[in-house]
Short mmCIF file of N, CA, C and O in Angstrom, two decimals:
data_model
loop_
_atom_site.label_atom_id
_atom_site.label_comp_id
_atom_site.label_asym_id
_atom_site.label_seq_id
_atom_site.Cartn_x
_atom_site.Cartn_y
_atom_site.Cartn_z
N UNK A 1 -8.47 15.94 -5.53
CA UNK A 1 -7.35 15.13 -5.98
C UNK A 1 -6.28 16.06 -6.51
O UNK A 1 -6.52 16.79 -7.47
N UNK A 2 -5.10 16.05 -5.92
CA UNK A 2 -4.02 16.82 -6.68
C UNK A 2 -3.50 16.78 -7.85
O UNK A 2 -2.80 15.80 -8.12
N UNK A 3 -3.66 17.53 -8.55
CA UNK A 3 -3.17 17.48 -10.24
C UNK A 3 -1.55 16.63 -10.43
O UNK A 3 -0.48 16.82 -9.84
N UNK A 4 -1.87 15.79 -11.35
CA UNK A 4 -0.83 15.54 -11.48
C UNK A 4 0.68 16.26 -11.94
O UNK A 4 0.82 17.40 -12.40
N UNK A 5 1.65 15.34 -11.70
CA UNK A 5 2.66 16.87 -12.24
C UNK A 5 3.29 16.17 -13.54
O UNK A 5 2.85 15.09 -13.91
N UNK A 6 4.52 16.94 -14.35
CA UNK A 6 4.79 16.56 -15.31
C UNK A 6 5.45 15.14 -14.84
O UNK A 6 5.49 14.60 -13.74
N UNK A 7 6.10 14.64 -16.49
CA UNK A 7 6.43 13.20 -16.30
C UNK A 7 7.70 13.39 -15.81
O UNK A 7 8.38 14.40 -15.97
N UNK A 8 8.02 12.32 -15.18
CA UNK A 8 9.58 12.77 -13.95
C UNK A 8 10.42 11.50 -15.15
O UNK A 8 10.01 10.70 -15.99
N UNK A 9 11.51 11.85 -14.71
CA UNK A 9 12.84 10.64 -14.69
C UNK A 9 12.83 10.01 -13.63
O UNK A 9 12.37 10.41 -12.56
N UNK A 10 13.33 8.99 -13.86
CA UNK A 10 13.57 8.15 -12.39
C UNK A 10 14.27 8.70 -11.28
O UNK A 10 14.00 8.64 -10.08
N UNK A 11 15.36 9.31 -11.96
CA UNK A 11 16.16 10.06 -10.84
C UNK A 11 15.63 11.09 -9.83
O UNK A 11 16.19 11.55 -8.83
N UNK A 12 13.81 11.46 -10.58
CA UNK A 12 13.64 12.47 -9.71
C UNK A 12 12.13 11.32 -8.72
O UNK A 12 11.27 11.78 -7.97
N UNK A 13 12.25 10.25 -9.02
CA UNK A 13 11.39 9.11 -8.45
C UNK A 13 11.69 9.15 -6.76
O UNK A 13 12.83 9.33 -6.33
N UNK A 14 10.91 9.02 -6.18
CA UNK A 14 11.41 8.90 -4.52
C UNK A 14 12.67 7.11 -4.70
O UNK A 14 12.42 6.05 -5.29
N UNK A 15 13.67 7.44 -4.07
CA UNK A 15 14.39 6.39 -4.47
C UNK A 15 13.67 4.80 -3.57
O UNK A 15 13.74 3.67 -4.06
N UNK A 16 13.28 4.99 -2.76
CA UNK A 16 12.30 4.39 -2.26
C UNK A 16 11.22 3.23 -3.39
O UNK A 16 11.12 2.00 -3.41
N UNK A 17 10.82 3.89 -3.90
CA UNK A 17 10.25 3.39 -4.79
C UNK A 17 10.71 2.56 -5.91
O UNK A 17 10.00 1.67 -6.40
N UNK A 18 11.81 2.81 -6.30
CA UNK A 18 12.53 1.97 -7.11
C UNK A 18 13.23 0.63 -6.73
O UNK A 18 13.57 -0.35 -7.40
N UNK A 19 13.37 1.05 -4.83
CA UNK A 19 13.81 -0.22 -4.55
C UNK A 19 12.83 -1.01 -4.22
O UNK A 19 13.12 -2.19 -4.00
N UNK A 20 11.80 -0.68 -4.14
CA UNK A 20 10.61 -1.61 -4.19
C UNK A 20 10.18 -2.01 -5.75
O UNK A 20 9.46 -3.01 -5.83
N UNK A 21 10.38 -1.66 -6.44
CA UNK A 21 10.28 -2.74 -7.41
C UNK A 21 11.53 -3.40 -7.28
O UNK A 21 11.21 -4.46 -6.75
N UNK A 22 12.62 -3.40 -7.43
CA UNK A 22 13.88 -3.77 -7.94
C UNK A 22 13.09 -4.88 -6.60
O UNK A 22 12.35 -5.77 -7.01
N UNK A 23 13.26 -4.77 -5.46
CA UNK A 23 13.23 -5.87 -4.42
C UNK A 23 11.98 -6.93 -5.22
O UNK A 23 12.32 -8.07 -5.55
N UNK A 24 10.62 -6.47 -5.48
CA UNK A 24 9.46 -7.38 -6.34
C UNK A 24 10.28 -8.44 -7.25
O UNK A 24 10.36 -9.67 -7.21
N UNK A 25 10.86 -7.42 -8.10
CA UNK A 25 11.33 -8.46 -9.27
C UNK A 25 12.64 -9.60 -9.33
O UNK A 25 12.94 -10.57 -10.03
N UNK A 26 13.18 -8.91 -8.23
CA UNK A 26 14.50 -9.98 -7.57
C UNK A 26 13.18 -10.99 -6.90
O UNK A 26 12.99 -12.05 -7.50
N UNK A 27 12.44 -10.75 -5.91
CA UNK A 27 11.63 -11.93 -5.27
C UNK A 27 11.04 -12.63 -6.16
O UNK A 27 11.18 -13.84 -5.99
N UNK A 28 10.12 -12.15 -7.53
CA UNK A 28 9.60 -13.15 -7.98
C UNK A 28 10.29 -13.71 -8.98
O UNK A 28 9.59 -13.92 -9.97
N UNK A 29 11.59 -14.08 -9.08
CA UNK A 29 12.27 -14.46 -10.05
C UNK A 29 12.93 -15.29 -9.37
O UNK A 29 13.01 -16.41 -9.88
N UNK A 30 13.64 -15.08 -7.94
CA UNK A 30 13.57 -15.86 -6.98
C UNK A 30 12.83 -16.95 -6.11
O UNK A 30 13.37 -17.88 -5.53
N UNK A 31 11.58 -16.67 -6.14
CA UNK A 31 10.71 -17.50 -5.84
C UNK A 31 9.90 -17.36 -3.93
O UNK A 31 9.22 -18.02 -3.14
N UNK A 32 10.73 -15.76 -4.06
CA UNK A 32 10.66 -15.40 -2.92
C UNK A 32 9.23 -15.33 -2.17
O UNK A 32 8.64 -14.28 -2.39
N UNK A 33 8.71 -16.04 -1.51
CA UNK A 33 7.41 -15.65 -1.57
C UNK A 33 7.08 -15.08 -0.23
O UNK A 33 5.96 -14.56 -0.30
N UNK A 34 7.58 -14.97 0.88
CA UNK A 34 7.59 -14.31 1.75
C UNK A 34 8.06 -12.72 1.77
O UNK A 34 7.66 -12.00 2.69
N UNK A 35 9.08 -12.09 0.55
CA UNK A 35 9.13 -10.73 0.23
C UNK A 35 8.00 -10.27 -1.14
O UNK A 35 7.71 -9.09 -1.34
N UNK A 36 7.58 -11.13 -1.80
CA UNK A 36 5.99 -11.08 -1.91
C UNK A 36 4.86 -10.28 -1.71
O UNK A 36 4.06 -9.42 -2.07
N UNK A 37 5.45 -11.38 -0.62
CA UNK A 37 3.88 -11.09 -0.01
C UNK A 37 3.93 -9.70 1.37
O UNK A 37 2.94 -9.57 2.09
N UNK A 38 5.02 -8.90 1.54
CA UNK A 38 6.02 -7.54 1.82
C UNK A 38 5.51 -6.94 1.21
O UNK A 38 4.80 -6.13 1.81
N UNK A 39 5.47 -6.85 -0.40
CA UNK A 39 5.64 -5.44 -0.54
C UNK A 39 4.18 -5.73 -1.91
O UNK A 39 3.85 -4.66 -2.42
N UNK A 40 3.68 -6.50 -2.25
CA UNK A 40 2.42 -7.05 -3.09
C UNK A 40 1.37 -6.68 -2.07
O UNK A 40 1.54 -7.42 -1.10
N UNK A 41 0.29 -5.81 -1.86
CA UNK A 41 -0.89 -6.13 -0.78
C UNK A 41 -2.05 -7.20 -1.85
O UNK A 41 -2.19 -7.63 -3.00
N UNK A 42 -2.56 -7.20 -0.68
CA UNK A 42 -3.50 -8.48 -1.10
C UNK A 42 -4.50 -7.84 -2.30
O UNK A 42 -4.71 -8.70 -3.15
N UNK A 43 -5.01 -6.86 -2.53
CA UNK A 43 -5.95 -6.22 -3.51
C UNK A 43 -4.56 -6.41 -4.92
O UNK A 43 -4.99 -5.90 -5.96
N UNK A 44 -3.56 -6.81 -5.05
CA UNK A 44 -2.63 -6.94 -5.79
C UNK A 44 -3.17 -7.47 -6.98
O UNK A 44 -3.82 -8.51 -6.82
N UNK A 45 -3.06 -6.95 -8.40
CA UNK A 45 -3.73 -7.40 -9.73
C UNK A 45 -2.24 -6.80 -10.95
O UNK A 45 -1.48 -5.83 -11.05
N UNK A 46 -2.51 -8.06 -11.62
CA UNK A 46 -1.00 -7.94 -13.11
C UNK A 46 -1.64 -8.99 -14.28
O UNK A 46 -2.07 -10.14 -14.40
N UNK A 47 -1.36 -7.70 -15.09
CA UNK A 47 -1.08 -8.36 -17.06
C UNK A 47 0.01 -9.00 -16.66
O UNK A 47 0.82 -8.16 -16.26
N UNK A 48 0.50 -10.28 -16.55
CA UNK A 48 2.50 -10.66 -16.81
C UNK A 48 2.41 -10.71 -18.18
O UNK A 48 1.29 -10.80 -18.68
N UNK A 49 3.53 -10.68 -19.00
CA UNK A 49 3.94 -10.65 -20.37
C UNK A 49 3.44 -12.09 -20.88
O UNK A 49 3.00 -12.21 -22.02
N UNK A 50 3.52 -13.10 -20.05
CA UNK A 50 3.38 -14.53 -20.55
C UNK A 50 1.92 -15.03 -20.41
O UNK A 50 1.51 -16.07 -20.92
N UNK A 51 1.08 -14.04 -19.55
CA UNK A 51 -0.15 -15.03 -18.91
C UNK A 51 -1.21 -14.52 -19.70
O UNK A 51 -2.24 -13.95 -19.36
N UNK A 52 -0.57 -14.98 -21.36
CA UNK A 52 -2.20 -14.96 -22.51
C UNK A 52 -3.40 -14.56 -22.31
O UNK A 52 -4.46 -15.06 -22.67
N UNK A 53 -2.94 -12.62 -21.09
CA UNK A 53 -3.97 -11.84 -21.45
C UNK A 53 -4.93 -12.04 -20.25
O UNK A 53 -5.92 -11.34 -20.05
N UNK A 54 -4.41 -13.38 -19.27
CA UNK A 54 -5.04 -13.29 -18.04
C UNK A 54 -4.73 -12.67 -17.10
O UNK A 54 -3.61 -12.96 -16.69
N UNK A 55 -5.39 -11.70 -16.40
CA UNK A 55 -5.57 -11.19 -15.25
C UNK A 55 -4.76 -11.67 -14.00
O UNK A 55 -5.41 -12.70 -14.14
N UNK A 56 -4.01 -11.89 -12.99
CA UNK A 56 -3.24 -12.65 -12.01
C UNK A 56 -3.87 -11.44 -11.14
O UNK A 56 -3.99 -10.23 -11.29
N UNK A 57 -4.29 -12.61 -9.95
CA UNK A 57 -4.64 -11.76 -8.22
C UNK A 57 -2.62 -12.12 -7.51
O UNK A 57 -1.60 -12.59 -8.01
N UNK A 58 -2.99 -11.59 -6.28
CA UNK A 58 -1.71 -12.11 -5.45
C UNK A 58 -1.51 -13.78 -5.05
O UNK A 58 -0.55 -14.21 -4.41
N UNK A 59 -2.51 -14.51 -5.51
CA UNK A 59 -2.43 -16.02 -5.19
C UNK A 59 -1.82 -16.69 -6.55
O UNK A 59 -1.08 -17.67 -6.58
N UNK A 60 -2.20 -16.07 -7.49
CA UNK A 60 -1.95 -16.38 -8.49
C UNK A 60 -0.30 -16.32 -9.27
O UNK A 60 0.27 -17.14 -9.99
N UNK A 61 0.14 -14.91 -8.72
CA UNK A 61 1.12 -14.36 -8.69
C UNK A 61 2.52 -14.93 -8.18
O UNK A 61 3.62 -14.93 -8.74
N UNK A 62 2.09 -15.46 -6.80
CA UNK A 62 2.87 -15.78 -5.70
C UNK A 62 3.02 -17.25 -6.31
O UNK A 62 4.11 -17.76 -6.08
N UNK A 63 2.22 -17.95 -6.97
CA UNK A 63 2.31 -19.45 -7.33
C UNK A 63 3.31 -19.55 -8.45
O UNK A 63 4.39 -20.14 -8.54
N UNK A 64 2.58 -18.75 -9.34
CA UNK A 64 3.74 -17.80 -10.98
C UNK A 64 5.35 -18.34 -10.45
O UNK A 64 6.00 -19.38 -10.50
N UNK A 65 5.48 -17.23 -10.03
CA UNK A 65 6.54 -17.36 -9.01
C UNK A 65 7.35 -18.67 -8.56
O UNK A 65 8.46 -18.86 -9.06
N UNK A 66 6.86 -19.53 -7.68
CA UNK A 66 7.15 -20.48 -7.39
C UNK A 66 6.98 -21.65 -8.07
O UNK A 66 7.37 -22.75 -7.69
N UNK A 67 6.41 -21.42 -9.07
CA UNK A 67 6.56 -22.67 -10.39
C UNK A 67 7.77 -21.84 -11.43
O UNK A 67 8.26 -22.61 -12.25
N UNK A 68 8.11 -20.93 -11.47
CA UNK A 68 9.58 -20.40 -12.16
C UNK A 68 10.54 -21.16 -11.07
O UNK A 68 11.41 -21.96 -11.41
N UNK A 69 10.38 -20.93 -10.22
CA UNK A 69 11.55 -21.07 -8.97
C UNK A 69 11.79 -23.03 -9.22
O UNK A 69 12.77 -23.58 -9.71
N UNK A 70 11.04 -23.43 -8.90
CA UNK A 70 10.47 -25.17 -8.84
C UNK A 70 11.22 -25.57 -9.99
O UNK A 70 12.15 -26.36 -9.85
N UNK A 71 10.87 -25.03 -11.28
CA UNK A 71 11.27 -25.56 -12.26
C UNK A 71 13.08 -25.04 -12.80
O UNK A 71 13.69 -25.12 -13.86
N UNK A 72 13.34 -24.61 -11.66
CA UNK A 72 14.86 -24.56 -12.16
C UNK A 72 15.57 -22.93 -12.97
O UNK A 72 16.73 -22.63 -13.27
N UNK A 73 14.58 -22.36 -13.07
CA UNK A 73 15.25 -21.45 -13.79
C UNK A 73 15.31 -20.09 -12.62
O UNK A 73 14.70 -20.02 -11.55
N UNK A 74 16.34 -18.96 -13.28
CA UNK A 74 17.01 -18.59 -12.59
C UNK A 74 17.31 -17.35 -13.29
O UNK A 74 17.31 -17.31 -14.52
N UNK A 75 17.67 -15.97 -12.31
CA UNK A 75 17.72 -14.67 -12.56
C UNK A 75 19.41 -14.28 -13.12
O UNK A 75 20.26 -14.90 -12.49
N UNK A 76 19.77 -13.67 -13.83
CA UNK A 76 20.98 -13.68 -14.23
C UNK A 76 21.18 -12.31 -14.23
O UNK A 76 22.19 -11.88 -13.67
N UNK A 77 20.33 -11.47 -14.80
CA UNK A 77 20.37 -9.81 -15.19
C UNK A 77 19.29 -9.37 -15.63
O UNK A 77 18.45 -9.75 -16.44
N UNK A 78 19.54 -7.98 -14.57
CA UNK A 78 17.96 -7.33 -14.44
C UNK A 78 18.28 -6.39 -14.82
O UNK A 78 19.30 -5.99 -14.25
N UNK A 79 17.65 -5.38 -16.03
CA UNK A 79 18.07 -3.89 -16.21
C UNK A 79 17.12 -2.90 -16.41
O UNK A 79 16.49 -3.55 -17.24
N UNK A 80 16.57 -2.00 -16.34
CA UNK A 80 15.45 -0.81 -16.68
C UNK A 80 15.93 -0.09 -17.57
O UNK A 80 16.34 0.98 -17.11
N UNK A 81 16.06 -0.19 -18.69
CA UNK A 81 16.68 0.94 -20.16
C UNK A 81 16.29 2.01 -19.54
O UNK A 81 17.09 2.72 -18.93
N UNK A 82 14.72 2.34 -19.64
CA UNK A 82 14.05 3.43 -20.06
C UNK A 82 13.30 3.67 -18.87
O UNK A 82 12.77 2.60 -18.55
N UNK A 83 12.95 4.74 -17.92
CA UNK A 83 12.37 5.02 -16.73
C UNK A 83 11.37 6.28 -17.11
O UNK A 83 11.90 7.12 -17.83
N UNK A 84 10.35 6.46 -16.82
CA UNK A 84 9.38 7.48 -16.53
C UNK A 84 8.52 7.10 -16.27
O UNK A 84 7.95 6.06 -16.59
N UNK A 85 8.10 8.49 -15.16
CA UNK A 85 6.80 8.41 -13.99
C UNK A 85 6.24 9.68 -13.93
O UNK A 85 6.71 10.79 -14.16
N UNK A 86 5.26 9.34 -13.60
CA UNK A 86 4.17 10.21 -13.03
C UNK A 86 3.65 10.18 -11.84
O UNK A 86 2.92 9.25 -11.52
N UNK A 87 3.85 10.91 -11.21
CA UNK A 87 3.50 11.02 -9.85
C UNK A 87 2.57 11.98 -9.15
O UNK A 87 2.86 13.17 -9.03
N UNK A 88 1.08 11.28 -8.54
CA UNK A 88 0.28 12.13 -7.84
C UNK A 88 -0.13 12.21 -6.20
O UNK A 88 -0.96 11.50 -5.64
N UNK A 89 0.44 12.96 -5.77
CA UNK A 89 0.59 12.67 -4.34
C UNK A 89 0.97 11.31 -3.82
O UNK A 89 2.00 11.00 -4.43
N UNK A 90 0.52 10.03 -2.72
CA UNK A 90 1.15 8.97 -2.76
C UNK A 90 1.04 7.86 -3.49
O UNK A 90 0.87 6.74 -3.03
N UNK A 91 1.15 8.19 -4.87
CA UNK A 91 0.99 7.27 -5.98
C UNK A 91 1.62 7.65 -6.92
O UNK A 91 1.77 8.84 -7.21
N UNK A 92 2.24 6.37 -7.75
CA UNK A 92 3.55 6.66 -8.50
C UNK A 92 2.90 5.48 -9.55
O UNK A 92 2.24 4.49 -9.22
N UNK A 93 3.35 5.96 -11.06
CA UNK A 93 3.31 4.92 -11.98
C UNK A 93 4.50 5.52 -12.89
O UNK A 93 4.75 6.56 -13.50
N UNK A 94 5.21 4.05 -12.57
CA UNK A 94 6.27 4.06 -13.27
C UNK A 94 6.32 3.09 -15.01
O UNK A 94 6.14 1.88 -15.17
N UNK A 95 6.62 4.08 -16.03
CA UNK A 95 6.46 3.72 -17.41
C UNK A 95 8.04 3.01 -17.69
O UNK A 95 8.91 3.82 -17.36
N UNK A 96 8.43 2.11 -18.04
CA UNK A 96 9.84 1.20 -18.29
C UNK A 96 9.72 0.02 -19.81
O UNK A 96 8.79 -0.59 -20.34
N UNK A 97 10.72 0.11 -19.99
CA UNK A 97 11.16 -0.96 -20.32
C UNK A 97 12.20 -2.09 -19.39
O UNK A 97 12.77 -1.63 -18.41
N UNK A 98 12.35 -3.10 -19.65
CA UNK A 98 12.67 -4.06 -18.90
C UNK A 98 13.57 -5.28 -19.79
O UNK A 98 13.17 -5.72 -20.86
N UNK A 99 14.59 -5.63 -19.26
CA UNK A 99 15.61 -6.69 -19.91
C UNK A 99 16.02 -7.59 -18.93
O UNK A 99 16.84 -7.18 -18.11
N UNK A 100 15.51 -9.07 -18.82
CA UNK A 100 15.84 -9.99 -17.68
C UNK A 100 16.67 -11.13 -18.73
O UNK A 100 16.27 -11.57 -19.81
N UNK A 101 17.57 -11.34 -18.21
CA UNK A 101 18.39 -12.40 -18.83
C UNK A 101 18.28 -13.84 -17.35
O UNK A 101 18.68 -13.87 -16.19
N UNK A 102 17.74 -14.56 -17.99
CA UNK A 102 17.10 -15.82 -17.06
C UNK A 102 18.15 -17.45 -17.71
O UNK A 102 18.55 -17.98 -18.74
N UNK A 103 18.16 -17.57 -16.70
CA UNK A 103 18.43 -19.23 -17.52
C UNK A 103 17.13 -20.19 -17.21
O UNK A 103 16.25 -19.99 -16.38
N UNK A 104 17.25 -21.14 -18.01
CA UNK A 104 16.05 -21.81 -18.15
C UNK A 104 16.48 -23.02 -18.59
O UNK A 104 17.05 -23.09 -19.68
N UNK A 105 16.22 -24.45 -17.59
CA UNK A 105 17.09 -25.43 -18.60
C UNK A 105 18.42 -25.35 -18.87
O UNK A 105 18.82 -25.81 -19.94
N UNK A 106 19.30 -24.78 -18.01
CA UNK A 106 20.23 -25.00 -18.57
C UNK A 106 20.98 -23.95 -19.73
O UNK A 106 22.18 -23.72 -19.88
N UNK A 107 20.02 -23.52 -20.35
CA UNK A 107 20.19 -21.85 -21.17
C UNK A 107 19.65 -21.01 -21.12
O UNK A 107 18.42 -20.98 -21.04
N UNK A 108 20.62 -19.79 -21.15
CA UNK A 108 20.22 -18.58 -21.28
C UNK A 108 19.29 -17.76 -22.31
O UNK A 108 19.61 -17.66 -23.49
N UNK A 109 18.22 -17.23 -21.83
CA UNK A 109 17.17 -16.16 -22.72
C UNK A 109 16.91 -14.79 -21.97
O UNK A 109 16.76 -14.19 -20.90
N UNK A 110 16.96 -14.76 -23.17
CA UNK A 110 16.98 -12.91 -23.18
C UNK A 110 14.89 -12.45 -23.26
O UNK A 110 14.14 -12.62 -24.22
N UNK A 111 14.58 -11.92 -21.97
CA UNK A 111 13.04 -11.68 -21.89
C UNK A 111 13.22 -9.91 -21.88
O UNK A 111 13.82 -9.29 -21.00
N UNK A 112 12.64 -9.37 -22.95
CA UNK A 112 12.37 -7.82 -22.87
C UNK A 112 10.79 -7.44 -23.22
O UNK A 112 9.95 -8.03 -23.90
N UNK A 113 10.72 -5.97 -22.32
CA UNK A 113 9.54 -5.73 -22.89
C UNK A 113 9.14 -4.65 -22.28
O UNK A 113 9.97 -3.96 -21.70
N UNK A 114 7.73 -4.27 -22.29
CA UNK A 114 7.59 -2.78 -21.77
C UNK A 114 7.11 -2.98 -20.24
O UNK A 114 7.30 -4.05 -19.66
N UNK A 115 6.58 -2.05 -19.71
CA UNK A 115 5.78 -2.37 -18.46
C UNK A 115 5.17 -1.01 -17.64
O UNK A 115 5.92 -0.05 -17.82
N UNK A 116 4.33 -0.78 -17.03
CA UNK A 116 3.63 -0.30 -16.91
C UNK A 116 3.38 -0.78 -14.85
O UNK A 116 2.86 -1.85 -14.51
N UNK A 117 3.84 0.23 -13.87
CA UNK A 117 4.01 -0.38 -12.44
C UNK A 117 3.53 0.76 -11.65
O UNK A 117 4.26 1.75 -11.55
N UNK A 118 2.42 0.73 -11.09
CA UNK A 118 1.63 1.18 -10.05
C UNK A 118 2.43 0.78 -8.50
O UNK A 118 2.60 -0.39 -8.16
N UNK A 119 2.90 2.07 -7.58
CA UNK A 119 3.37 2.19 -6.33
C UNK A 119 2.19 3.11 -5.42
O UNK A 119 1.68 4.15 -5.86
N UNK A 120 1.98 2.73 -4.55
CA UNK A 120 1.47 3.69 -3.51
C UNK A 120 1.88 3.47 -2.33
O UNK A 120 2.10 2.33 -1.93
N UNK A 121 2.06 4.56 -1.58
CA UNK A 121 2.38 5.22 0.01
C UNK A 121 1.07 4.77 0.30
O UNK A 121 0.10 5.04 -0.41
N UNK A 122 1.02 3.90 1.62
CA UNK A 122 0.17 3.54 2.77
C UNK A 122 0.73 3.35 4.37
O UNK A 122 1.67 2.60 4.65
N UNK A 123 0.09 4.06 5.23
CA UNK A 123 1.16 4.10 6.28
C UNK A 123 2.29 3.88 6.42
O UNK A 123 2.79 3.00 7.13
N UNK A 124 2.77 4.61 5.79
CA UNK A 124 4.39 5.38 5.75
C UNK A 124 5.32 4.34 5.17
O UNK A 124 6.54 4.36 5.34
N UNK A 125 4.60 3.33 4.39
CA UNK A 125 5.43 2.37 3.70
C UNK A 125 5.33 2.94 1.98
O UNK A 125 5.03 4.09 1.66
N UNK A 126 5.69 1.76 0.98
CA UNK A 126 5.94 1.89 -0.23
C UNK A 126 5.18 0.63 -0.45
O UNK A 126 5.68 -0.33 0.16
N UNK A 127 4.03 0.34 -1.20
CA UNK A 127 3.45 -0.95 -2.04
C UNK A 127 3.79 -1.33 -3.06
O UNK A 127 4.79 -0.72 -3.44
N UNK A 128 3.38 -2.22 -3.86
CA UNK A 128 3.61 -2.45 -5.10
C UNK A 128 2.36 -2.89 -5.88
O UNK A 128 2.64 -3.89 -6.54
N UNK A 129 1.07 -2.50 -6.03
CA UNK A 129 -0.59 -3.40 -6.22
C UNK A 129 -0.63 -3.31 -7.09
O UNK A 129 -1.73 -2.82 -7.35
N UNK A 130 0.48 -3.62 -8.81
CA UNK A 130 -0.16 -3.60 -9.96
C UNK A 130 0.91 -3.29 -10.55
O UNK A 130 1.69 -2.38 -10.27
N UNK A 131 1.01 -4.57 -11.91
CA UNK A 131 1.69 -4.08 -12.75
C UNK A 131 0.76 -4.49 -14.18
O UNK A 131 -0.35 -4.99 -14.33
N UNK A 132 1.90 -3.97 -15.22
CA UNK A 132 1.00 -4.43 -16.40
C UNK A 132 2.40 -4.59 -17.15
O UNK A 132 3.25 -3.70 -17.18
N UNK A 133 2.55 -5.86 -17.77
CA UNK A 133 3.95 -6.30 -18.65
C UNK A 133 3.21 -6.72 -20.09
O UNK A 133 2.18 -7.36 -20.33
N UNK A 134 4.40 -5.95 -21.07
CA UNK A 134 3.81 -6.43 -22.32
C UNK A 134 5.42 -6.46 -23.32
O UNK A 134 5.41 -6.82 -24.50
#
């Protein structure tokens, strides 16, 4: 296994990779469930910030999703303060903070928090199988 290397900035992140999250978190805020299920593989597992500590597979995830979407609320502003990664050959975990400004009902809330996002290279693509939000 190749040693890992020091902790990178984002800027030195394959840019690739960033647009695969940025694309995740536009879809599931969207309700996108066909870009989803793109760039999520099925072994796909997440802490979300809201799901009291339960575990979410990709069925679970993809539903998440589409009960945000169903119920009306809506993506307003997405930002990453804080970026660092570690990167070991085709695997990337990216360390962030996170600021989504959503409407909900009709008003606006402000959702922040940390997060914790597992990427890997698999035939010559970019995944996304794991996050952890807190």
């Amino acid at each position: 296994m190749p040693a890992m290397r020091p902790v990178l900035t984002s800027t030195d992140v394959d840019p690739d990779v960033l647009a695969i999250r940025d694309r995740t978190w536009h879809a599931w805020f969207s309700g996108d469930e066909t870009t989803l299920r793109e760039v999520l593989p099925e072994e796909f597992l997440a802490f979300d910030a809201d799901g009291g500590g339960q575990l979410s597979d990709l069925e679970r995830t993809v539903q998440a999703s589409r009960a945000f979407k169903q119920s009306g609320g809506r993506l307003i502003r997405l930002v990453f303060p804080m970026n660092r990664a570690q990167v070991s050959g085709d695997a990337v975990l990216i360390y962030t903070t996170y600021e989504a400004v959503l409407e909900i009902n009709g008003a606006e809330t402000t959702m922040r928090g940390r997060a914790t996002e597992f990427f890997v290279r698999r035939d010559g693509r970019w995944w996304h199988p794991g996050w952890h939000l807190h």
